[in-house]
mmCIF file of C-alpha atoms and ligand atoms in Angstrom:
data_model
loop_
_atom_site.group_PDB
_atom_site.id
_atom_site.type_symbol
_atom_site.label_atom_id
_atom_site.label_comp_id
_atom_site.label_asym_id
_atom_site.label_seq_id
_atom_site.Cartn_x
_atom_site.Cartn_y
_atom_site.Cartn_z
ATOM 1 C CA UNK A 1300 106.981 116.214 121.006
ATOM 2 C CA UNK A 1301 103.989 114.350 119.660
ATOM 3 C CA UNK A 1302 100.876 116.455 119.190
ATOM 4 C CA UNK A 1303 98.007 115.303 121.388
ATOM 5 C CA UNK A 1304 94.593 115.530 119.757
ATOM 6 C CA UNK A 1305 91.344 114.709 121.521
ATOM 7 C CA UNK A 1306 88.616 112.594 119.952
ATOM 8 C CA UNK A 1307 85.199 113.072 121.513
ATOM 9 C CA UNK A 1308 84.391 109.496 122.514
ATOM 10 C CA UNK A 1309 80.870 109.770 123.897
ATOM 11 C CA UNK A 1310 79.172 108.026 121.008
ATOM 12 C CA UNK A 1311 79.564 107.225 117.317
ATOM 13 C CA UNK A 1312 82.491 106.455 115.018
ATOM 14 C CA UNK A 1313 85.349 107.658 117.205
ATOM 15 C CA UNK A 1314 87.602 104.595 116.969
ATOM 16 C CA UNK A 1315 88.295 105.247 113.274
ATOM 17 C CA UNK A 1316 89.396 108.821 114.051
ATOM 18 C CA UNK A 1317 91.713 107.500 116.745
ATOM 19 C CA UNK A 1318 93.300 105.205 114.143
ATOM 20 C CA UNK A 1319 93.536 107.962 111.504
ATOM 21 C CA UNK A 1320 95.268 110.339 113.946
ATOM 22 C CA UNK A 1321 97.714 107.633 114.912
ATOM 23 C CA UNK A 1322 98.392 106.999 111.219
ATOM 24 C CA UNK A 1323 99.496 110.619 110.727
ATOM 25 C CA UNK A 1324 101.780 110.530 113.769
ATOM 26 C CA UNK A 1325 99.572 112.381 116.267
ATOM 27 C CA UNK A 1326 98.698 111.031 119.710
ATOM 28 C CA UNK A 1327 94.924 110.545 119.973
ATOM 29 C CA UNK A 1328 93.260 111.039 123.361
ATOM 30 C CA UNK A 1329 89.708 109.760 123.904
ATOM 31 C CA UNK A 1330 87.661 112.507 125.542
ATOM 32 C CA UNK A 1331 84.782 111.713 127.886
ATOM 33 C CA UNK A 1332 85.370 114.199 130.704
ATOM 34 C CA UNK A 1333 86.176 117.940 130.704
ATOM 35 C CA UNK A 1334 89.489 117.453 132.516
ATOM 36 C CA UNK A 1335 90.775 115.389 129.584
ATOM 37 C CA UNK A 1336 90.531 118.460 127.342
ATOM 38 C CA UNK A 1337 93.149 120.315 129.370
ATOM 39 C CA UNK A 1338 95.985 118.416 127.801
ATOM 40 C CA UNK A 1339 95.153 118.389 124.078
ATOM 41 C CA UNK A 1340 95.938 120.785 121.207
ATOM 42 C CA UNK A 1341 92.973 119.939 119.014
ATOM 43 C CA UNK A 1342 89.707 118.027 118.971
ATOM 44 C CA UNK A 1343 87.851 115.744 116.571
ATOM 45 C CA UNK A 1344 84.068 115.428 116.876
ATOM 46 C CA UNK A 1345 83.056 112.195 115.122
ATOM 47 C CA UNK A 1346 79.992 111.076 113.228
ATOM 48 C CA UNK A 1347 77.186 109.320 115.002
ATOM 49 C CA UNK A 1348 73.874 110.769 116.076
ATOM 50 C CA UNK A 1349 73.911 114.487 116.776
ATOM 51 C CA UNK A 1350 70.856 114.428 119.064
ATOM 52 C CA UNK A 1351 72.570 111.851 121.308
ATOM 53 C CA UNK A 1352 75.856 113.729 121.176
ATOM 54 C CA UNK A 1353 74.064 116.941 122.109
ATOM 55 C CA UNK A 1354 72.620 115.266 125.224
ATOM 56 C CA UNK A 1355 75.901 113.703 126.276
ATOM 57 C CA UNK A 1356 77.909 116.910 125.764
ATOM 58 C CA UNK A 1357 75.463 118.666 128.113
ATOM 59 C CA UNK A 1358 75.337 115.826 130.627
ATOM 60 C CA UNK A 1359 79.117 115.594 130.995
ATOM 61 C CA UNK A 1360 79.706 119.356 131.134
ATOM 62 C CA UNK A 1361 81.777 119.390 127.955
ATOM 63 C CA UNK A 1362 80.181 122.348 126.186
ATOM 64 C CA UNK A 1363 82.088 125.262 127.729
ATOM 65 C CA UNK A 1364 85.464 123.456 127.864
ATOM 66 C CA UNK A 1365 85.189 122.666 124.134
ATOM 67 C CA UNK A 1366 84.225 126.269 123.347
ATOM 68 C CA UNK A 1367 87.231 127.428 125.398
ATOM 69 C CA UNK A 1368 89.574 125.058 123.557
ATOM 70 C CA UNK A 1369 88.326 126.386 120.212
ATOM 71 C CA UNK A 1370 88.618 129.999 121.407
ATOM 72 C CA UNK A 1371 92.272 129.344 122.283
ATOM 73 C CA UNK A 1372 92.861 128.677 118.569
ATOM 74 C CA UNK A 1373 93.178 124.889 118.760
ATOM 75 C CA UNK A 1374 91.774 123.136 115.665
ATOM 76 C CA UNK A 1375 88.377 121.464 115.899
ATOM 77 C CA UNK A 1376 87.361 118.987 113.185
ATOM 78 C CA UNK A 1377 83.793 117.689 112.901
ATOM 79 C CA UNK A 1378 82.612 114.917 110.581
ATOM 80 C CA UNK A 1379 78.952 114.311 109.746
ATOM 81 C CA UNK A 1380 77.108 114.477 113.101
ATOM 82 C CA UNK A 1381 80.204 116.335 114.333
ATOM 83 C CA UNK A 1382 79.573 118.977 111.693
ATOM 84 C CA UNK A 1383 75.962 119.358 112.861
ATOM 85 C CA UNK A 1384 77.252 119.826 116.411
ATOM 86 C CA UNK A 1385 79.506 122.670 115.198
ATOM 87 C CA UNK A 1386 76.907 124.493 113.059
ATOM 88 C CA UNK A 1387 75.522 127.844 114.094
ATOM 89 C CA UNK A 1388 72.158 127.121 112.433
ATOM 90 C CA UNK A 1389 70.262 123.877 111.894
ATOM 91 C CA UNK A 1390 67.357 123.751 109.424
ATOM 92 C CA UNK A 1391 64.138 123.254 111.373
ATOM 93 C CA UNK A 1392 65.259 125.436 114.254
ATOM 94 C CA UNK A 1393 67.033 122.970 116.562
ATOM 95 C CA UNK A 1394 69.201 124.805 119.092
ATOM 96 C CA UNK A 1395 72.850 124.843 118.046
ATOM 97 C CA UNK A 1396 75.186 122.785 120.239
ATOM 98 C CA UNK A 1397 78.642 124.364 119.783
ATOM 99 C CA UNK A 1398 78.024 127.223 117.333
ATOM 100 C CA UNK A 1399 81.616 127.570 116.123
ATOM 101 C CA UNK A 1400 80.943 127.443 112.398
ATOM 102 C CA UNK A 1401 78.922 130.112 110.609
ATOM 103 C CA UNK A 1402 76.929 127.707 108.442
ATOM 104 C CA UNK A 1403 73.376 126.401 108.178
ATOM 105 C CA UNK A 1404 73.144 122.610 107.945
ATOM 106 C CA UNK A 1405 70.263 120.378 107.037
ATOM 107 C CA UNK A 1406 70.305 117.011 108.760
ATOM 108 C CA UNK A 1407 69.704 113.796 106.790
ATOM 109 C CA UNK A 1408 69.579 115.906 103.655
ATOM 110 C CA UNK A 1409 69.853 113.110 101.117
ATOM 111 C CA UNK A 1410 66.697 111.332 102.184
ATOM 112 C CA UNK A 1411 65.937 107.646 102.241
ATOM 113 C CA UNK A 1412 66.754 106.750 98.670
ATOM 114 C CA UNK A 1413 70.274 108.037 99.010
ATOM 115 C CA UNK A 1414 70.745 107.095 102.645
ATOM 116 C CA UNK A 1415 74.404 106.205 102.091
ATOM 117 C CA UNK A 1416 76.682 106.727 99.125
ATOM 118 C CA UNK A 1417 80.296 107.268 98.232
ATOM 119 C CA UNK A 1418 81.862 109.886 95.982
ATOM 120 C CA UNK A 1419 85.241 111.055 94.714
ATOM 121 C CA UNK A 1420 85.644 114.687 95.656
ATOM 122 C CA UNK A 1421 88.015 117.333 94.488
ATOM 123 C CA UNK A 1422 89.543 119.037 97.538
ATOM 124 C CA UNK A 1423 92.215 121.393 96.143
ATOM 125 C CA UNK A 1424 93.515 122.233 99.639
ATOM 126 C CA UNK A 1425 94.564 118.591 100.064
ATOM 127 C CA UNK A 1426 96.265 118.144 96.716
ATOM 128 C CA UNK A 1427 95.289 116.740 93.353
ATOM 129 C CA UNK A 1428 94.355 113.184 94.367
ATOM 130 C CA UNK A 1429 90.577 113.155 94.927
ATOM 131 C CA UNK A 1430 89.157 112.401 98.364
ATOM 132 C CA UNK A 1431 87.128 109.199 98.612
ATOM 133 C CA UNK A 1432 84.172 110.330 100.696
ATOM 134 C CA UNK A 1433 81.650 108.116 102.501
ATOM 135 C CA UNK A 1434 78.272 109.743 103.184
ATOM 136 C CA UNK A 1435 75.970 108.113 105.771
ATOM 137 C CA UNK A 1436 72.635 109.839 106.469
ATOM 138 C CA UNK A 1437 74.721 112.901 105.875
ATOM 139 C CA UNK A 1438 73.931 116.551 106.468
ATOM 140 C CA UNK A 1439 74.390 119.163 103.761
ATOM 141 C CA UNK A 1440 75.627 122.726 104.152
ATOM 142 C CA UNK A 1441 72.895 125.054 102.943
ATOM 143 C CA UNK A 1442 74.514 128.388 103.732
ATOM 144 C CA UNK A 1443 78.035 129.560 104.493
ATOM 145 C CA UNK A 1444 78.912 132.830 106.202
ATOM 146 C CA UNK A 1445 81.434 135.300 104.751
ATOM 147 C CA UNK A 1446 84.348 133.943 106.834
ATOM 148 C CA UNK A 1447 83.822 130.342 105.775
ATOM 149 C CA UNK A 1448 85.962 128.758 103.034
ATOM 150 C CA UNK A 1449 84.322 126.043 100.949
ATOM 151 C CA UNK A 1450 86.748 123.107 100.673
ATOM 152 C CA UNK A 1451 84.632 120.681 98.638
ATOM 153 C CA UNK A 1452 81.367 120.365 96.741
ATOM 154 C CA UNK A 1453 79.504 117.426 95.270
ATOM 155 C CA UNK A 1454 79.350 117.379 91.447
ATOM 156 C CA UNK A 1455 75.929 119.091 91.624
ATOM 157 C CA UNK A 1456 77.444 121.961 93.611
ATOM 158 C CA UNK A 1457 76.245 121.136 97.110
ATOM 159 C CA UNK A 1458 78.780 122.104 99.776
ATOM 160 C CA UNK A 1459 80.188 119.187 101.797
ATOM 161 C CA UNK A 1460 83.422 120.456 103.386
ATOM 162 C CA UNK A 1461 84.302 123.816 104.922
ATOM 163 C CA UNK A 1462 86.844 125.611 107.033
ATOM 164 C CA UNK A 1463 86.469 128.714 109.150
ATOM 165 C CA UNK A 1464 89.817 129.585 110.740
ATOM 166 C CA UNK A 1465 90.649 126.755 113.121
ATOM 167 C CA UNK A 1466 87.348 124.907 112.593
ATOM 168 C CA UNK A 1467 87.101 122.286 109.816
ATOM 169 C CA UNK A 1468 84.016 120.214 109.007
ATOM 170 C CA UNK A 1469 82.911 117.608 106.487
ATOM 171 C CA UNK A 1470 79.457 116.174 105.710
ATOM 172 C CA UNK A 1471 81.147 112.862 105.013
ATOM 173 C CA UNK A 1472 83.415 110.421 106.841
ATOM 174 C CA UNK A 1473 87.000 110.532 105.558
ATOM 175 C CA UNK A 1474 88.048 108.207 108.392
ATOM 176 C CA UNK A 1475 85.870 105.353 107.102
ATOM 177 C CA UNK A 1476 87.659 105.318 103.751
ATOM 178 C CA UNK A 1477 91.266 105.281 104.920
ATOM 179 C CA UNK A 1478 91.586 108.948 103.940
ATOM 180 C CA UNK A 1479 94.017 110.630 106.329
ATOM 181 C CA UNK A 1480 94.752 113.996 104.722
ATOM 182 C CA UNK A 1481 92.140 115.862 106.786
ATOM 183 C CA UNK A 1482 93.701 114.380 109.922
ATOM 184 C CA UNK A 1483 97.145 115.430 108.733
ATOM 185 C CA UNK A 1484 95.807 118.959 108.199
ATOM 186 C CA UNK A 1485 94.326 119.011 111.706
ATOM 187 C CA UNK A 1486 97.539 117.573 113.202
ATOM 188 C CA UNK A 1487 99.572 120.268 111.422
ATOM 189 C CA UNK A 1488 97.235 122.984 112.722
ATOM 190 C CA UNK A 1489 97.407 121.500 116.236
ATOM 191 C CA UNK A 1490 101.220 121.429 116.172
ATOM 192 C CA UNK A 1491 101.232 125.084 115.102
ATOM 193 C CA UNK A 1492 98.830 125.890 117.931
ATOM 194 C CA UNK A 1493 101.019 124.056 120.462
ATOM 195 C CA UNK A 1494 104.229 125.731 119.331
ATOM 196 C CA UNK A 1495 103.444 128.940 117.469
ATOM 197 C CA UNK A 1496 106.317 130.347 115.537
ATOM 198 C CA UNK A 1497 107.725 126.964 114.572
ATOM 199 C CA UNK A 1498 107.727 126.809 110.815
ATOM 200 C CA UNK A 1499 105.615 129.176 108.781
ATOM 201 C CA UNK A 1500 103.685 131.149 111.400
ATOM 202 C CA UNK A 1501 100.001 130.671 112.154
ATOM 203 C CA UNK A 1502 99.028 129.179 108.816
ATOM 204 C CA UNK A 1503 99.593 125.427 108.620
ATOM 205 C CA UNK A 1504 102.172 124.058 106.218
ATOM 206 C CA UNK A 1505 99.727 123.380 103.419
ATOM 207 C CA UNK A 1506 102.364 123.254 100.711
ATOM 208 C CA UNK A 1507 104.036 120.389 102.545
ATOM 209 C CA UNK A 1508 100.685 118.728 103.004
ATOM 210 C CA UNK A 1509 99.914 118.883 99.315
ATOM 211 C CA UNK A 1510 103.308 117.497 98.338
ATOM 212 C CA UNK A 1511 102.931 114.535 100.630
ATOM 213 C CA UNK A 1512 99.590 113.771 99.017
ATOM 214 C CA UNK A 1513 97.626 110.867 100.406
HETATM 215 N N1 LIG B 2488 72.065 111.609 110.664
HETATM 216 C C1 LIG B 2488 72.966 111.854 111.756
HETATM 217 C C2 LIG B 2488 72.540 113.088 112.551
HETATM 218 O O1 LIG B 2488 71.690 113.829 112.128
HETATM 219 C C3 LIG B 2488 74.399 112.018 111.262
HETATM 220 C C4 LIG B 2488 74.881 110.731 110.640
HETATM 221 C C5 LIG B 2488 76.351 110.495 110.745
HETATM 222 O O2 LIG B 2488 77.057 111.082 111.551
HETATM 223 N N2 LIG B 2488 76.828 109.540 109.979
HETATM 224 O O3 LIG B 2488 73.064 113.300 113.595
#
């Protein structure tokens, strides 16, 4: 059975995530209402504007249903603004939205001169081919808690991708560069969540993921 993965479609760059999920063989489901979360095994929170997303998540009653989905063990993947939405702490003291990730993020951390840029990143979890990462008014991860794995850093050492159990987040937009390995990872985790015991147990099949490469 195809794995159904929700893409929060309130605002921002959700269409590209829909396409990336389709490309890895998952069935994307655009999420605008809580009831739509009942039938998915994972969720992607896209980039966009986190202040707007915060308002819309509250307005449409999506906060608790998303927290419940994450608590069930389903994977949640946030990119850029989506990562800010998932952070437990935000520099400057903004209230967290869905504090599922024990990190501190700083919004718009690269300032005006470096508003947008692209970089080749080493992400060992995804294999040896570097990830082409697009950063757009991107946040940076300033602090990671003890249960958080760092998946990628910029050449200067700043942390830009993390995983804490079933929650994955990137400062950048893999979906804008045709990079689908994060989506494949999330689809693999979602399939494991839907049918535990198939394959290698609770851990996703990362060896297979690495062999398949890009
Ligand atoms: N700067 C945006 C914010 O703080 C994030 C930008 C993005 O998602 N590309 O919400």
